[in-house]
């Protein structure tokens, strides 16, 4: 599921010089400030490179170990196998793969630029790291008897890094961002009976078992709550940017979601008590499409480096805003605020 969508973050520490230092101490401290500054180095800096590479490797190793213990260690391993999951989860997980790979490439690119790496090399570094991160998880899946190596996942990983690389080569900026949001869902506690009528459950219990109960789990796992967004910066696509009064940070986002998802390929599942089936007429699975304003946090003007840095780290999350929804049930909804 969404175990594959962790976001690697490269970080720096800003050194602050203190008053009352000697000239030698001040010069040494200014050198440290320059090294640890949030600004990109003007030329390649080996120290920054090893800080960035070491941080990235530490995050990679830690996340891989955490995922192994969380998802893989309790399931049997076997020979490498593939798994066709293109029809699973109504395509939400595939859109999630594209979003995650795009952001992994973009954040790695920014970390590589911080080291003073040339722009084109930084771009290919982002592509390589994001592809490697996603491939690692797919290989883990391939040796797990519970899952399998997914060519569909790899394809959408490629679409994600490809979107990043294409924009960098065309415009040297990311005019289209990939984002995610999650709208909290309330699940009914009304009883649902097994096929043989011998046991019961509820949508609340099914969602709890499938998507977790903690808000963080729900944000990352609940496919009924999740929306994936392509967020377009309006001013960057304007032909007359200099005369355009649109704010630099204003985006227009297209969203993709789904509803009534209580199983991967269908709304059927097995428990120790029995088999449960949700009728397609009572619980039809459907897609949702959204149009909503958004914000590109990296384009908000500010002189505060740490604020700019923090805003950049949040740029993979779609801001709550009014949204127009059209779904495949034939309904049109206007949300005053959509999360």
Short mmCIF file of C-alpha atoms in Angstrom, two decimals:
data_model
loop_
_atom_site.label_atom_id
_atom_site.label_comp_id
_atom_site.label_asym_id
_atom_site.label_seq_id
_atom_site.Cartn_x
_atom_site.Cartn_y
_atom_site.Cartn_z
CA UNK A 1 0.00 0.00 0.00
CA UNK A 2 1.34 3.44 0.88
CA UNK A 3 4.47 2.00 2.47
CA UNK A 4 6.17 2.99 -0.78
CA UNK A 5 5.43 6.67 -0.51
CA UNK A 6 7.90 7.96 2.06
CA UNK A 7 9.50 11.32 1.21
CA UNK A 8 13.28 11.69 1.69
CA UNK A 9 14.22 15.10 3.15
CA UNK A 10 17.69 16.56 3.01
CA UNK A 11 18.35 19.16 5.69
CA UNK A 12 20.99 21.74 6.64
CA UNK A 13 21.81 23.50 9.94
CA UNK A 14 22.28 27.28 10.02
CA UNK A 15 25.24 28.40 12.15
CA UNK A 16 24.94 31.75 13.92
CA UNK A 17 28.03 33.71 14.92
CA UNK A 18 28.14 35.17 18.41
CA UNK A 19 29.43 38.64 19.35
CA UNK A 20 32.77 39.37 21.01
CA UNK A 21 34.92 37.10 18.83
CA UNK A 22 38.41 37.77 17.57
CA UNK A 23 38.91 38.47 13.89
CA UNK A 24 40.31 34.97 13.37
CA UNK A 25 37.37 33.39 15.19
CA UNK A 26 34.93 35.52 13.24
CA UNK A 27 36.44 34.52 9.91
CA UNK A 28 36.37 30.87 10.91
CA UNK A 29 32.76 31.15 11.98
CA UNK A 30 31.78 32.95 8.77
CA UNK A 31 33.30 30.05 6.84
CA UNK A 32 31.19 27.65 8.89
CA UNK A 33 28.09 29.78 8.28
CA UNK A 34 28.75 29.72 4.55
CA UNK A 35 29.21 25.96 4.64
CA UNK A 36 26.05 25.32 6.64
CA UNK A 37 23.97 28.04 4.97
CA UNK A 38 20.68 27.20 3.32
CA UNK A 39 21.88 28.94 0.16
CA UNK A 40 23.29 26.83 -2.65
CA UNK A 41 27.07 26.72 -2.90
CA UNK A 42 28.39 28.70 -5.92
CA UNK A 43 30.74 25.84 -6.84
CA UNK A 44 30.90 22.16 -5.93
CA UNK A 45 31.66 21.76 -2.22
CA UNK A 46 32.89 18.32 -1.15
CA UNK A 47 31.94 18.87 2.48
CA UNK A 48 28.36 19.72 1.55
CA UNK A 49 28.28 16.74 -0.79
CA UNK A 50 29.23 14.30 1.97
CA UNK A 51 26.79 15.92 4.41
CA UNK A 52 24.00 15.60 1.83
CA UNK A 53 25.01 12.08 0.77
CA UNK A 54 25.42 10.91 4.37
CA UNK A 55 22.06 12.35 5.39
CA UNK A 56 20.38 10.79 2.38
CA UNK A 57 21.96 7.39 2.99
CA UNK A 58 20.98 7.52 6.67
CA UNK A 59 17.37 8.30 5.80
CA UNK A 60 17.37 5.60 3.13
CA UNK A 61 18.80 2.94 5.46
CA UNK A 62 16.52 3.93 8.34
CA UNK A 63 13.39 3.99 6.21
CA UNK A 64 14.25 0.65 4.57
CA UNK A 65 14.82 -0.98 7.97
CA UNK A 66 11.61 0.50 9.38
CA UNK A 67 9.58 -0.72 6.39
CA UNK A 68 11.13 -4.18 6.64
CA UNK A 69 10.04 -4.51 10.27
CA UNK A 70 6.64 -2.93 9.66
CA UNK A 71 5.58 -4.79 6.52
CA UNK A 72 7.86 -7.66 5.54
CA UNK A 73 9.31 -9.52 8.54
CA UNK A 74 6.00 -11.16 9.52
CA UNK A 75 5.39 -12.59 6.04
CA UNK A 76 7.20 -15.53 4.43
CA UNK A 77 9.92 -14.88 1.86
CA UNK A 78 10.40 -16.87 -1.30
CA UNK A 79 11.63 -16.76 -4.85
CA UNK A 80 11.35 -13.51 -6.77
CA UNK A 81 7.86 -13.06 -8.23
CA UNK A 82 5.91 -10.45 -10.12
CA UNK A 83 2.40 -9.23 -9.36
CA UNK A 84 -0.11 -7.56 -11.68
CA UNK A 85 -1.86 -4.93 -9.56
CA UNK A 86 -2.89 -2.48 -12.26
CA UNK A 87 -6.58 -2.86 -11.34
CA UNK A 88 -5.98 -2.66 -7.59
CA UNK A 89 -7.16 0.19 -5.30
CA UNK A 90 -8.91 2.02 -8.16
CA UNK A 91 -5.58 3.45 -9.40
CA UNK A 92 -5.06 5.59 -6.29
CA UNK A 93 -1.86 3.77 -5.33
CA UNK A 94 -0.48 4.26 -8.87
CA UNK A 95 -1.11 8.00 -8.71
CA UNK A 96 0.55 7.89 -5.29
CA UNK A 97 3.64 6.26 -6.76
CA UNK A 98 3.88 8.99 -9.36
CA UNK A 99 3.51 11.69 -6.68
CA UNK A 100 6.12 10.12 -4.41
CA UNK A 101 8.69 9.55 -7.15
CA UNK A 102 8.26 13.11 -8.43
CA UNK A 103 8.83 14.60 -4.98
CA UNK A 104 11.74 12.32 -4.17
CA UNK A 105 13.44 13.44 -7.38
CA UNK A 106 12.66 17.11 -6.71
CA UNK A 107 13.90 17.10 -3.09
CA UNK A 108 17.05 15.20 -4.04
CA UNK A 109 17.66 17.70 -6.84
CA UNK A 110 17.46 20.56 -4.34
CA UNK A 111 19.83 18.76 -1.99
CA UNK A 112 22.28 18.21 -4.84
CA UNK A 113 22.09 21.89 -5.81
CA UNK A 114 22.92 22.83 -2.21
CA UNK A 115 26.25 21.05 -2.68
CA UNK A 116 27.06 23.30 -5.65
CA UNK A 117 26.53 20.51 -8.17
CA UNK A 118 25.84 21.74 -11.70
CA UNK A 119 22.17 21.93 -12.55
CA UNK A 120 22.07 19.13 -15.13
CA UNK A 121 24.07 16.77 -12.92
CA UNK A 122 21.79 17.63 -9.98
CA UNK A 123 18.77 16.78 -12.13
CA UNK A 124 20.14 13.35 -13.08
CA UNK A 125 21.07 12.76 -9.44
CA UNK A 126 17.44 13.40 -8.49
CA UNK A 127 16.22 11.01 -11.18
CA UNK A 128 18.69 8.29 -10.14
CA UNK A 129 18.03 8.55 -6.39
CA UNK A 130 14.23 8.59 -6.74
CA UNK A 131 14.30 5.65 -9.14
CA UNK A 132 16.59 3.74 -6.79
CA UNK A 133 14.42 4.42 -3.73
CA UNK A 134 11.30 3.15 -5.43
CA UNK A 135 13.07 0.18 -7.03
CA UNK A 136 14.39 -0.92 -3.63
CA UNK A 137 10.87 -1.25 -2.27
CA UNK A 138 9.65 -3.06 -5.37
CA UNK A 139 12.49 -5.58 -5.03
CA UNK A 140 11.49 -6.14 -1.38
CA UNK A 141 7.96 -6.76 -2.60
CA UNK A 142 9.28 -9.18 -5.22
CA UNK A 143 10.72 -11.52 -2.59
CA UNK A 144 7.69 -11.33 -0.29
CA UNK A 145 5.01 -13.98 -0.73
CA UNK A 146 2.40 -11.44 0.31
CA UNK A 147 3.11 -9.11 -2.61
CA UNK A 148 5.30 -9.16 -5.72
CA UNK A 149 7.35 -6.96 -8.00
CA UNK A 150 4.91 -4.65 -9.78
CA UNK A 151 5.67 -3.49 -13.31
CA UNK A 152 2.74 -1.08 -12.96
CA UNK A 153 4.30 0.55 -9.92
CA UNK A 154 7.63 0.87 -11.72
CA UNK A 155 5.89 2.46 -14.72
CA UNK A 156 4.27 5.14 -12.56
CA UNK A 157 7.51 5.68 -10.66
CA UNK A 158 9.05 6.40 -14.06
CA UNK A 159 6.22 8.79 -14.95
CA UNK A 160 6.89 10.68 -11.72
CA UNK A 161 10.64 11.15 -12.22
CA UNK A 162 9.97 11.77 -15.92
CA UNK A 163 7.60 14.65 -15.10
CA UNK A 164 10.29 16.19 -12.89
CA UNK A 165 13.07 15.75 -15.49
CA UNK A 166 10.95 16.98 -18.41
CA UNK A 167 10.07 20.23 -16.63
CA UNK A 168 13.66 20.79 -15.60
CA UNK A 169 14.87 20.32 -19.19
CA UNK A 170 12.07 22.43 -20.69
CA UNK A 171 11.78 25.31 -18.22
CA UNK A 172 14.43 24.87 -15.52
CA UNK A 173 11.63 25.11 -12.98
CA UNK A 174 8.78 22.94 -11.73
CA UNK A 175 5.62 24.56 -13.05
CA UNK A 176 3.55 21.44 -12.32
CA UNK A 177 3.77 19.96 -8.83
CA UNK A 178 2.52 16.60 -7.60
CA UNK A 179 0.74 16.81 -4.24
CA UNK A 180 -1.48 14.81 -1.90
CA UNK A 181 -4.28 15.63 0.52
CA UNK A 182 -6.50 13.58 2.81
CA UNK A 183 -10.08 14.34 3.75
CA UNK A 184 -11.08 12.58 7.03
CA UNK A 185 -13.81 9.98 6.53
CA UNK A 186 -16.56 8.85 8.86
CA UNK A 187 -17.33 5.16 8.51
CA UNK A 188 -20.63 3.65 9.56
CA UNK A 189 -20.78 1.38 12.61
CA UNK A 190 -23.95 -0.30 11.36
CA UNK A 191 -23.58 -4.12 11.25
CA UNK A 192 -22.55 -5.90 8.09
CA UNK A 193 -23.12 -9.66 8.06
CA UNK A 194 -20.93 -12.37 6.58
CA UNK A 195 -22.08 -14.39 3.60
CA UNK A 196 -23.27 -17.24 5.85
CA UNK A 197 -24.79 -14.82 8.37
CA UNK A 198 -22.76 -16.28 11.20
CA UNK A 199 -20.65 -13.20 12.01
CA UNK A 200 -20.78 -9.46 11.64
CA UNK A 201 -18.53 -6.44 11.24
CA UNK A 202 -18.97 -2.82 10.13
CA UNK A 203 -17.43 -0.38 7.69
CA UNK A 204 -15.82 1.33 10.69
CA UNK A 205 -14.11 -1.90 11.73
CA UNK A 206 -13.12 -2.79 8.17
CA UNK A 207 -11.57 0.66 7.59
CA UNK A 208 -9.77 0.43 10.92
CA UNK A 209 -8.25 -2.95 10.01
CA UNK A 210 -7.44 -1.90 6.46
CA UNK A 211 -6.26 1.68 6.88
CA UNK A 212 -5.33 1.96 10.56
CA UNK A 213 -6.70 4.13 13.33
CA UNK A 214 -4.05 6.78 13.96
CA UNK A 215 -4.48 10.05 12.00
CA UNK A 216 -1.01 9.65 10.45
CA UNK A 217 -1.86 6.13 9.30
CA UNK A 218 -5.13 7.34 7.85
CA UNK A 219 -3.40 10.20 6.02
CA UNK A 220 -0.96 7.79 4.35
CA UNK A 221 -3.20 4.75 3.86
CA UNK A 222 -6.88 5.63 3.57
CA UNK A 223 -7.61 5.49 -0.15
CA UNK A 224 -11.17 6.72 0.40
CA UNK A 225 -9.78 9.88 2.01
CA UNK A 226 -6.82 10.45 -0.27
CA UNK A 227 -6.67 12.77 -3.26
CA UNK A 228 -3.67 13.07 -5.59
CA UNK A 229 -3.15 16.43 -7.28
CA UNK A 230 -1.37 17.91 -10.27
CA UNK A 231 -0.89 21.56 -9.27
CA UNK A 232 -0.22 24.06 -12.09
CA UNK A 233 1.40 27.43 -11.43
CA UNK A 234 -0.74 29.95 -13.30
CA UNK A 235 1.71 32.82 -13.73
CA UNK A 236 4.52 30.61 -15.04
CA UNK A 237 2.24 29.48 -17.89
CA UNK A 238 1.17 33.05 -18.72
CA UNK A 239 2.55 34.49 -21.96
CA UNK A 240 2.91 37.94 -20.41
CA UNK A 241 4.45 37.18 -17.03
CA UNK A 242 5.79 40.68 -16.41
CA UNK A 243 2.40 42.36 -16.89
CA UNK A 244 0.38 39.61 -15.26
CA UNK A 245 -1.08 40.59 -11.89
CA UNK A 246 -1.54 36.99 -10.79
CA UNK A 247 0.38 36.19 -7.59
CA UNK A 248 3.57 34.22 -8.18
CA UNK A 249 2.40 31.54 -5.73
CA UNK A 250 -1.12 30.94 -7.09
CA UNK A 251 -1.74 27.46 -8.53
CA UNK A 252 -4.72 25.64 -10.00
CA UNK A 253 -4.87 21.96 -9.06
CA UNK A 254 -6.54 18.97 -10.70
CA UNK A 255 -7.35 16.19 -8.25
CA UNK A 256 -7.97 12.44 -8.55
CA UNK A 257 -9.64 10.33 -5.87
CA UNK A 258 -11.98 7.39 -5.34
CA UNK A 259 -14.63 6.16 -2.93
CA UNK A 260 -16.13 3.00 -1.43
CA UNK A 261 -12.81 1.18 -1.47
CA UNK A 262 -12.83 -1.65 1.08
CA UNK A 263 -10.52 -4.05 -0.73
CA UNK A 264 -7.82 -4.07 -3.37
CA UNK A 265 -9.65 -5.50 -6.38
CA UNK A 266 -13.18 -5.46 -4.99
CA UNK A 267 -15.20 -5.02 -1.81
CA UNK A 268 -14.77 -8.59 -0.62
CA UNK A 269 -12.59 -9.89 2.20
CA UNK A 270 -12.03 -12.85 4.49
CA UNK A 271 -11.68 -12.91 8.27
CA UNK A 272 -11.35 -15.76 10.76
CA UNK A 273 -15.09 -15.50 11.30
CA UNK A 274 -16.16 -15.65 7.64
CA UNK A 275 -16.36 -14.03 4.21
CA UNK A 276 -17.81 -10.57 3.65
CA UNK A 277 -19.13 -9.16 0.38
CA UNK A 278 -20.41 -5.62 -0.19
CA UNK A 279 -22.93 -5.48 -3.01
CA UNK A 280 -21.94 -3.17 -5.91
CA UNK A 281 -25.39 -1.56 -5.89
CA UNK A 282 -25.18 -0.62 -2.21
CA UNK A 283 -21.45 0.24 -2.22
CA UNK A 284 -20.45 1.17 -5.78
CA UNK A 285 -16.76 1.94 -6.20
CA UNK A 286 -16.32 5.26 -8.00
CA UNK A 287 -13.75 7.82 -9.11
CA UNK A 288 -13.69 11.51 -8.19
CA UNK A 289 -12.18 14.43 -10.11
CA UNK A 290 -11.52 17.83 -8.55
CA UNK A 291 -10.67 21.40 -9.52
CA UNK A 292 -9.29 23.62 -6.75
CA UNK A 293 -6.95 26.59 -6.13
CA UNK A 294 -3.62 25.81 -4.52
CA UNK A 295 -0.38 27.44 -3.34
CA UNK A 296 3.19 26.82 -4.49
CA UNK A 297 4.97 27.48 -1.19
CA UNK A 298 8.36 27.86 -2.86
CA UNK A 299 7.10 30.95 -4.73
CA UNK A 300 5.93 32.84 -1.65
CA UNK A 301 8.27 35.85 -1.34
CA UNK A 302 10.20 35.90 1.94
CA UNK A 303 13.66 36.96 3.07
CA UNK A 304 13.70 34.50 5.95
CA UNK A 305 15.76 31.52 4.81
CA UNK A 306 14.42 29.10 7.39
CA UNK A 307 10.83 30.04 6.61
CA UNK A 308 11.48 29.51 2.91
CA UNK A 309 13.16 26.18 3.68
CA UNK A 310 10.24 25.04 5.85
CA UNK A 311 7.67 26.08 3.27
CA UNK A 312 9.59 24.11 0.66
CA UNK A 313 9.38 20.96 2.79
CA UNK A 314 5.58 21.31 2.89
CA UNK A 315 5.19 21.72 -0.85
CA UNK A 316 4.04 18.12 -1.45
CA UNK A 317 0.82 18.74 0.55
CA UNK A 318 -2.20 20.33 -1.15
CA UNK A 319 -3.62 23.20 0.91
CA UNK A 320 -7.29 23.01 1.99
CA UNK A 321 -9.38 25.16 -0.34
CA UNK A 322 -12.76 25.30 -2.10
CA UNK A 323 -13.10 22.54 -4.68
CA UNK A 324 -15.44 21.45 -7.46
CA UNK A 325 -16.00 17.68 -7.59
CA UNK A 326 -17.31 15.57 -10.45
CA UNK A 327 -17.57 11.81 -9.86
CA UNK A 328 -18.43 8.73 -11.88
CA UNK A 329 -21.70 8.30 -9.97
CA UNK A 330 -22.93 11.24 -12.05
CA UNK A 331 -22.86 13.74 -9.18
CA UNK A 332 -21.40 17.25 -9.07
CA UNK A 333 -20.48 18.64 -5.65
CA UNK A 334 -19.12 22.01 -4.54
CA UNK A 335 -17.01 21.85 -1.38
CA UNK A 336 -16.57 25.11 0.53
CA UNK A 337 -13.34 23.67 1.98
CA UNK A 338 -11.86 20.41 0.77
CA UNK A 339 -9.01 18.78 2.65
#
